[in-house]
XYZ file of C-alpha atoms in Angstrom:
536
model
C 93.802 53.380 141.762
C 93.916 57.076 140.959
C 90.303 56.822 139.692
C 89.126 57.060 143.307
C 89.880 60.805 143.125
C 86.953 61.158 140.716
C 84.608 60.281 143.614
C 85.322 63.619 145.319
C 81.972 65.200 144.287
C 80.099 62.241 145.782
C 81.743 62.346 149.229
C 79.892 65.474 150.485
C 76.591 63.839 149.461
C 77.567 60.749 151.477
C 78.368 63.032 154.434
C 74.949 64.692 154.126
C 73.196 61.289 154.101
C 75.131 60.134 157.183
C 74.274 63.369 159.016
C 70.604 62.691 158.353
C 70.815 59.643 160.676
C 72.899 61.348 163.386
C 70.958 62.742 166.372
C 73.707 63.892 168.736
C 74.523 67.492 167.944
C 78.195 67.299 168.917
C 78.808 64.425 166.467
C 77.546 66.309 163.395
C 80.488 68.709 162.875
C 83.011 65.984 163.745
C 81.687 63.644 161.068
C 81.545 66.472 158.544
C 85.093 67.682 159.287
C 86.691 64.217 159.382
C 85.179 63.062 156.101
C 85.828 66.448 154.493
C 89.477 66.064 155.462
C 89.477 62.933 153.296
C 88.325 65.085 150.372
C 91.193 67.498 150.957
C 93.725 64.636 151.107
C 92.332 63.038 147.939
C 92.462 66.405 146.196
C 96.095 66.945 147.155
C 96.982 63.420 146.014
C 95.263 64.115 142.701
C 97.157 67.372 142.313
C 100.458 65.590 142.958
C 99.554 62.928 140.393
C 98.664 65.482 137.689
C 101.790 67.559 138.325
C 104.130 64.555 138.552
C 102.839 62.565 135.572
C 101.503 65.391 133.426
C 98.374 63.299 132.799
C 94.728 63.952 133.629
C 92.503 61.487 135.501
C 89.388 60.802 133.467
C 86.422 58.521 134.156
C 82.695 57.809 133.934
C 82.887 57.781 130.123
C 84.657 61.117 130.056
C 81.981 62.956 132.050
C 84.322 63.844 134.923
C 87.996 64.776 134.785
C 90.738 65.781 137.195
C 92.991 67.903 135.006
C 95.277 70.904 135.506
C 92.448 73.306 136.323
C 90.817 70.828 138.712
C 94.137 70.133 140.429
C 94.415 73.832 141.301
C 90.806 74.548 142.271
C 89.618 71.370 144.016
C 92.251 71.503 146.821
C 91.452 75.206 147.265
C 87.720 74.491 147.629
C 88.379 71.491 149.902
C 90.635 73.409 152.301
C 88.247 76.369 152.269
C 85.440 73.951 153.128
C 87.369 72.599 156.100
C 87.949 76.088 157.496
C 84.301 77.079 157.061
C 83.035 73.865 158.674
C 85.402 74.320 161.605
C 84.262 77.904 162.098
C 80.585 76.950 161.794
C 80.943 74.309 164.523
C 80.782 76.953 167.255
C 79.290 79.868 165.345
C 76.087 77.971 164.433
C 75.806 76.046 167.716
C 72.974 78.125 169.156
C 71.156 78.516 165.835
C 68.044 76.549 164.986
C 68.540 73.972 162.239
C 72.117 72.972 163.111
C 71.822 69.623 161.287
C 70.091 71.225 158.311
C 72.932 73.721 157.981
C 75.654 71.072 157.699
C 73.579 68.978 155.289
C 73.020 71.977 152.992
C 76.672 72.992 153.280
C 77.798 69.576 152.067
C 75.217 69.647 149.288
C 76.533 72.909 147.824
C 80.174 71.780 148.131
C 79.281 68.679 146.148
C 77.865 70.839 143.349
C 80.991 73.035 143.333
C 83.291 69.994 143.070
C 81.149 68.620 140.253
C 81.257 71.946 138.415
C 85.053 72.179 138.662
C 85.641 68.548 137.626
C 83.009 68.349 134.879
C 84.218 67.457 131.398
C 80.831 67.549 129.716
C 78.464 70.461 129.172
C 75.483 68.444 130.435
C 77.273 67.623 133.705
C 78.418 71.230 133.939
C 74.822 72.433 133.461
C 73.624 70.016 136.162
C 76.200 71.312 138.659
C 75.353 74.878 137.634
C 71.665 74.256 138.467
C 72.285 72.392 141.736
C 74.511 75.161 143.031
C 71.684 77.693 142.532
C 69.301 75.554 144.585
C 71.845 75.011 147.365
C 72.671 78.714 147.497
C 69.000 79.686 147.813
C 68.475 77.259 150.695
C 71.545 78.556 152.533
C 70.820 82.261 151.982
C 67.252 81.763 153.249
C 68.484 79.597 156.131
C 66.918 81.944 158.677
C 63.337 81.324 157.529
C 61.947 83.460 160.374
C 63.429 86.594 158.806
C 61.265 88.103 156.065
C 64.140 90.156 154.657
C 66.406 87.100 154.505
C 63.778 85.176 152.544
C 63.116 88.202 150.308
C 66.813 88.653 149.511
C 67.149 84.915 148.912
C 64.337 85.249 146.382
C 66.284 88.000 144.591
C 69.307 85.709 144.556
C 67.200 82.900 143.121
C 65.785 85.101 140.354
C 69.229 86.121 139.127
C 70.761 82.674 139.474
C 67.882 80.907 137.743
C 68.155 83.468 134.938
C 71.830 82.523 134.710
C 70.784 78.863 134.576
C 68.401 79.556 131.688
C 71.022 81.527 129.758
C 73.566 78.780 130.354
C 71.223 76.031 129.125
C 70.468 78.081 126.015
C 74.219 78.461 125.402
C 74.721 74.698 125.816
C 71.998 73.939 123.243
C 73.493 76.407 120.757
C 76.975 74.981 121.388
C 75.794 71.508 120.442
C 74.009 72.879 117.389
C 77.110 74.773 116.236
C 79.830 72.236 117.115
C 78.031 68.899 117.459
C 79.396 67.792 120.848
C 78.951 68.193 124.591
C 82.410 66.808 125.465
C 84.711 69.642 126.561
C 87.920 67.907 125.454
C 86.498 67.408 121.974
C 85.234 70.973 121.876
C 88.637 72.364 122.937
C 90.350 70.553 120.066
C 87.703 71.831 117.641
C 88.022 75.409 118.871
C 91.827 75.269 118.766
C 91.789 74.092 115.142
C 89.234 76.755 114.199
C 91.407 79.480 115.750
C 94.049 78.905 113.074
C 91.899 80.687 110.485
C 89.645 83.791 110.727
C 86.098 83.024 111.890
C 83.168 85.277 110.997
C 80.253 83.093 112.096
C 77.841 85.259 114.196
C 76.628 82.123 116.007
C 80.025 81.811 117.729
C 79.698 85.349 119.064
C 76.174 84.612 120.325
C 77.309 81.425 122.107
C 80.337 83.130 123.640
C 78.289 86.126 124.780
C 75.640 83.880 126.373
C 78.323 82.108 128.418
C 79.752 85.482 129.422
C 76.280 86.677 130.427
C 75.711 83.567 132.562
C 79.120 84.063 134.198
C 78.303 87.719 134.907
C 75.077 86.774 136.676
C 76.712 84.133 138.854
C 79.722 86.337 139.633
C 77.634 89.422 140.552
C 78.873 91.667 137.750
C 76.965 94.946 137.216
C 74.006 95.105 136.547
C 73.455 91.661 138.091
C 75.426 92.478 141.232
C 72.662 93.313 143.669
C 72.070 89.745 144.908
C 75.497 89.495 146.547
C 75.612 92.518 148.933
C 72.032 91.864 150.058
C 72.661 88.326 151.250
C 74.308 89.684 154.394
C 71.600 88.182 156.624
C 72.828 84.732 155.717
C 74.946 83.078 158.420
C 78.541 84.308 158.354
C 79.953 80.910 157.235
C 77.564 81.060 154.267
C 78.757 84.579 153.449
C 82.353 83.354 153.523
C 81.432 80.494 151.171
C 79.605 82.794 148.757
C 82.356 85.382 148.548
C 85.239 82.923 148.439
C 83.663 80.136 146.415
C 80.259 80.500 144.773
C 80.843 83.946 143.291
C 84.004 82.687 141.568
C 82.194 80.172 139.363
C 81.889 82.745 136.561
C 85.664 82.888 136.272
C 85.872 79.095 136.460
C 83.326 78.731 133.656
C 85.152 81.193 131.396
C 88.410 79.302 131.975
C 86.736 76.050 130.968
C 85.553 77.762 127.769
C 88.708 79.797 127.148
C 89.351 78.259 123.727
C 85.839 79.194 122.604
C 86.463 82.838 123.470
C 89.559 82.843 121.235
C 87.135 82.648 118.328
C 85.231 85.752 119.441
C 87.517 88.657 120.419
C 84.500 90.961 120.701
C 83.226 88.951 123.679
C 86.589 89.461 125.403
C 86.423 93.194 124.696
C 82.922 93.375 126.177
C 84.150 91.480 129.238
C 86.968 93.993 129.712
C 84.695 97.053 129.511
C 82.017 95.624 131.810
C 84.651 94.408 134.259
C 86.282 97.844 134.333
C 82.984 99.575 135.080
C 82.082 97.016 137.756
C 85.459 97.392 139.460
C 85.195 101.183 139.692
C 81.477 101.430 140.518
C 81.439 98.702 143.183
C 84.612 100.024 144.812
C 82.945 103.413 145.284
C 79.766 101.858 146.690
C 81.888 99.896 149.134
C 82.996 103.152 150.770
C 79.548 104.494 151.626
C 77.374 101.568 152.734
C 76.913 101.345 156.485
C 76.637 97.581 156.963
C 80.050 95.924 157.308
C 79.045 92.697 155.541
C 77.364 94.649 152.728
C 80.504 96.756 152.385
C 82.517 93.550 152.039
C 79.914 92.415 149.517
C 80.551 95.399 147.267
C 84.270 94.858 147.726
C 83.795 91.353 146.321
C 81.760 92.726 143.408
C 84.659 95.067 142.605
C 87.135 92.201 142.743
C 84.938 90.140 140.440
C 85.089 93.107 138.077
C 88.889 92.904 138.136
C 88.652 89.157 137.476
C 86.423 89.679 134.427
C 88.828 92.403 133.245
C 91.660 89.899 133.358
C 89.601 87.469 131.301
C 88.877 90.276 128.837
C 92.608 90.865 128.461
C 93.243 87.182 127.764
C 94.876 86.537 131.145
C 92.704 83.498 131.961
C 95.226 81.845 134.234
C 95.720 85.099 136.125
C 91.965 85.203 136.745
C 92.274 81.771 138.400
C 95.123 83.016 140.583
C 93.121 86.149 141.403
C 90.001 84.257 142.470
C 92.022 81.964 144.743
C 93.950 84.766 146.452
C 90.860 86.948 146.758
C 88.819 84.016 148.036
C 91.271 83.275 150.849
C 91.447 86.951 151.774
C 87.676 87.526 151.681
C 86.825 84.319 153.568
C 89.144 85.495 156.339
C 87.465 88.910 156.432
C 83.977 87.456 156.634
C 84.843 84.976 159.340
C 86.473 87.810 161.277
C 83.470 90.087 160.661
C 81.294 87.677 162.631
C 83.348 88.361 165.758
C 83.539 92.072 164.973
C 79.767 92.425 164.599
C 79.276 90.580 167.879
C 81.650 92.997 169.635
C 80.018 96.022 167.998
C 76.593 95.001 169.313
C 77.960 95.269 172.856
C 79.145 98.844 172.208
C 76.380 101.461 172.619
C 78.303 104.023 170.606
C 77.596 104.358 166.887
C 80.891 104.420 164.962
C 81.505 107.455 162.775
C 81.372 106.817 159.045
C 84.669 108.065 157.623
C 83.228 108.326 154.125
C 80.457 110.593 155.416
C 83.031 112.761 157.151
C 85.028 113.011 153.948
C 82.050 114.378 152.058
C 80.694 116.581 154.849
C 83.850 118.056 156.368
C 87.251 119.237 155.312
C 90.040 117.995 157.560
C 92.516 120.613 158.701
C 94.187 118.648 161.473
C 97.153 117.471 159.421
C 98.732 120.243 157.392
C 102.291 119.026 157.334
C 103.969 119.470 153.969
C 106.307 116.691 155.060
C 103.367 114.279 155.217
C 102.210 115.304 151.765
C 105.712 114.782 150.333
C 105.826 111.335 151.885
C 102.486 110.544 150.265
C 103.858 111.669 146.910
C 106.910 109.442 147.366
C 104.577 106.645 148.396
C 102.831 106.767 145.008
C 105.921 107.397 142.883
C 108.355 104.772 144.223
C 106.171 101.733 143.390
C 105.804 102.983 139.817
C 109.580 103.401 139.520
C 110.029 99.864 140.871
C 107.475 98.613 138.363
C 109.242 100.292 135.402
C 112.695 99.157 136.571
C 111.531 95.567 136.797
C 110.095 95.802 133.291
C 113.419 97.086 131.918
C 115.798 94.821 133.832
C 114.081 91.452 133.750
C 113.718 89.201 130.747
C 110.777 90.041 128.466
C 109.117 86.647 128.907
C 109.043 87.209 132.659
C 106.525 90.000 132.151
C 104.098 88.378 129.760
C 101.286 89.673 131.978
C 101.712 93.201 130.702
C 98.035 94.119 130.739
C 97.333 92.313 133.993
C 100.126 94.210 135.739
C 98.371 97.475 134.879
C 95.254 96.145 136.604
C 97.337 95.155 139.622
C 99.039 98.559 139.758
C 95.697 100.312 139.350
C 94.100 98.307 142.150
C 97.039 98.763 144.485
C 97.579 102.476 143.865
C 93.899 103.355 144.150
C 93.564 101.243 147.283
C 96.663 102.719 148.901
C 95.581 106.287 148.155
C 92.176 105.604 149.629
C 93.949 104.148 152.651
C 95.894 107.351 153.160
C 92.854 109.518 152.484
C 90.264 107.809 154.643
C 92.437 106.395 157.417
C 94.680 109.345 158.092
C 98.148 108.181 159.067
C 99.710 110.153 161.881
C 102.921 112.014 161.167
C 104.887 109.856 163.587
C 103.869 106.604 161.925
C 103.454 107.708 158.317
C 107.016 106.939 157.192
C 106.911 103.423 158.639
C 103.537 102.703 157.056
C 104.643 104.055 153.683
C 107.838 101.986 153.629
C 105.888 98.895 154.674
C 103.259 99.348 151.957
C 105.886 100.013 149.276
C 107.657 96.822 150.284
C 104.330 94.989 150.208
C 103.642 96.238 146.702
C 107.022 95.105 145.396
C 106.576 91.701 147.056
C 103.070 91.295 145.614
C 104.257 92.430 142.184
C 106.985 89.813 141.936
C 104.976 87.008 143.544
C 102.089 87.846 141.212
C 104.408 87.532 138.245
C 106.256 84.405 139.350
C 103.163 82.494 140.421
C 101.016 83.859 137.614
C 103.533 82.919 134.948
C 104.044 79.462 136.447
C 100.288 78.939 136.625
C 99.883 80.046 133.013
C 102.482 77.531 131.791
C 100.877 74.795 133.903
C 97.298 75.409 132.734
C 97.713 76.390 129.098
C 101.354 76.143 128.043
C 102.079 77.816 124.702
C 98.362 78.203 123.978
C 98.250 81.084 126.462
C 99.696 83.386 123.814
C 96.602 82.788 121.704
C 94.438 84.304 124.441
C 96.458 87.534 124.558
C 96.373 87.821 120.780
C 92.613 87.225 120.684
C 91.930 89.839 123.359
C 93.213 92.620 121.015
C 93.374 95.001 123.977
C 97.150 94.950 124.290
C 98.514 97.425 126.808
C 101.861 98.935 125.864
C 104.336 100.427 128.285
C 103.390 103.923 127.105
C 99.693 103.427 127.801
C 100.579 101.769 131.112
C 102.540 104.844 132.154
C 99.631 107.016 131.019
C 97.192 105.117 133.205
C 99.520 105.177 136.195
C 100.198 108.901 135.734
C 96.495 109.661 135.664
C 95.957 107.653 138.862
C 98.814 109.452 140.594
C 97.647 112.918 139.558
C 93.990 112.293 140.417
C 94.897 110.665 143.719
C 97.327 113.469 144.586
C 94.740 116.184 143.905
C 92.161 114.310 145.948
C 94.520 113.916 148.904
C 95.604 117.545 148.693
C 91.995 118.743 148.766
C 91.100 116.503 151.691
C 94.145 117.232 153.834
C 95.338 120.713 152.997
C 92.394 122.835 151.906
C 90.920 125.258 154.385
C 87.708 124.368 156.138
C 84.697 126.296 154.827
C 83.460 129.092 157.052
C 80.003 129.032 158.589
C 77.175 130.095 156.369
C 78.791 128.737 153.209
C 76.503 126.436 151.266
C 77.538 122.847 150.753
C 78.795 121.723 147.379
C 75.644 120.441 145.640
C 77.448 118.349 143.018
C 79.456 116.703 145.762
C 76.325 115.720 147.665
C 74.519 114.564 144.526
C 77.405 112.199 143.845
C 77.371 111.017 147.443
C 73.595 110.499 147.292
C 74.016 108.445 144.117
C 76.430 106.152 145.932
C 74.355 105.935 149.102
C 71.320 104.982 147.023
C 73.511 102.349 145.311
C 72.909 103.814 141.880
C 69.123 104.044 142.508
C 68.940 100.371 141.541
C 65.957 99.505 143.729
C 64.233 102.858 143.179
C 64.203 102.294 139.418
C 62.899 98.757 139.924
C 60.098 99.892 142.256
C 59.019 102.666 139.894
C 59.049 100.299 136.923
C 56.770 97.900 138.826
C 54.318 100.743 139.392
C 54.361 101.679 135.718
C 56.186 104.967 136.266
C 59.109 104.093 133.988
């Protein structure tokens, strides 16, 4: 009876076929939402079955499986799909191609379900390809817009390149290991991990999968397709940033045991993820379009996700993509209403990042405020260290991942205080609230992350940390946190307490060069245009 759960990828296709015969506009979203609710219920039943029995549901000659990873991700995708469909019911009502939108939406959800539940590299490659096609059709949904079609073409180029790289990796995997079945391959890779492996082919295969994941997940230098899909309908943007862009992390989790055999691939993932996280987070602050700013925010978060993979925290990457997906889907669905309100306002909002680079703020010169900011950055670190010392060692197995969390939170909080200046009357309340939030997130991250790690990988999770070879000790963690605190403190002091330059003083050229670099988004398109003209 439980085998019916394996039909989940087929249900959205059935919905799309039914919608093709429906003519009344008001019936289209109802049919889509009702039948999609069945998918969500089936997914939750499957999750209960896997958790209760400890067994996976396998069928179609082992091509499709509902295992631990599927039981976490399929309900997430199904519930996300329900929310997006419900939002699109009214948001897309006045748009041309209402039926086409819901048909394409169901098509891409089917490919995502198939990708998550695949247990064979051929099936995985098929889902990987279908998702690229569905994404192109949704991004170019507004066919009357030349820029939308142009940006969809960019998206297609990068995604089809990822498809080619993935197919090449699949062929080499079969040549090296003699199987397409993921269960068989996991057992082979686990046995091989017991002894040192020096076969360069394993590195090549692992790197090709990482490269394909980077392209799909918008990791630098393949990031540009994601921020420039902002002309897609807002429900599509929510789907891309909460679902499609996460498939790189999903793929790497499916191939986690392969990456044990190639620590160098994990190290490369960490370095590239670190650069992506920092670079995209800076670009996020200067772009003027709200959806493009959210796009670069997603790119930065994907960088953090790849960093976690590079540190061997595969299960934490799954937790990260789910939490980030829920958060970013909410932001995008809210941005639709915000953009609509902004269009009714004739005033152009002031860019705070521009003001930061062009002016020095002298309004708030309270030493009390600065002391509160210092406390704000110090107390969370003290709480972090105290938890490390008091709690059992196994509770904090995510040593390296906690550094990433602390880095993300501290940098984000300092930017919050720097760009959105908190008034003196409210600063203490905000600081206490954010400190409490950090402590809550820290412990929930650890509890849920550790539970998820035991559920997905059990004792094998230790192999991932050992293979990563980038172990972060408490000393290095304190070093990183100290650097963040000092750099953030100096930045805040300069922005809030330095004197404004007098008239006639020339602007800081290095400051503006850096700002210009960010505004031009790293001169990505300029370099491409010049290379096309033969100037590079």
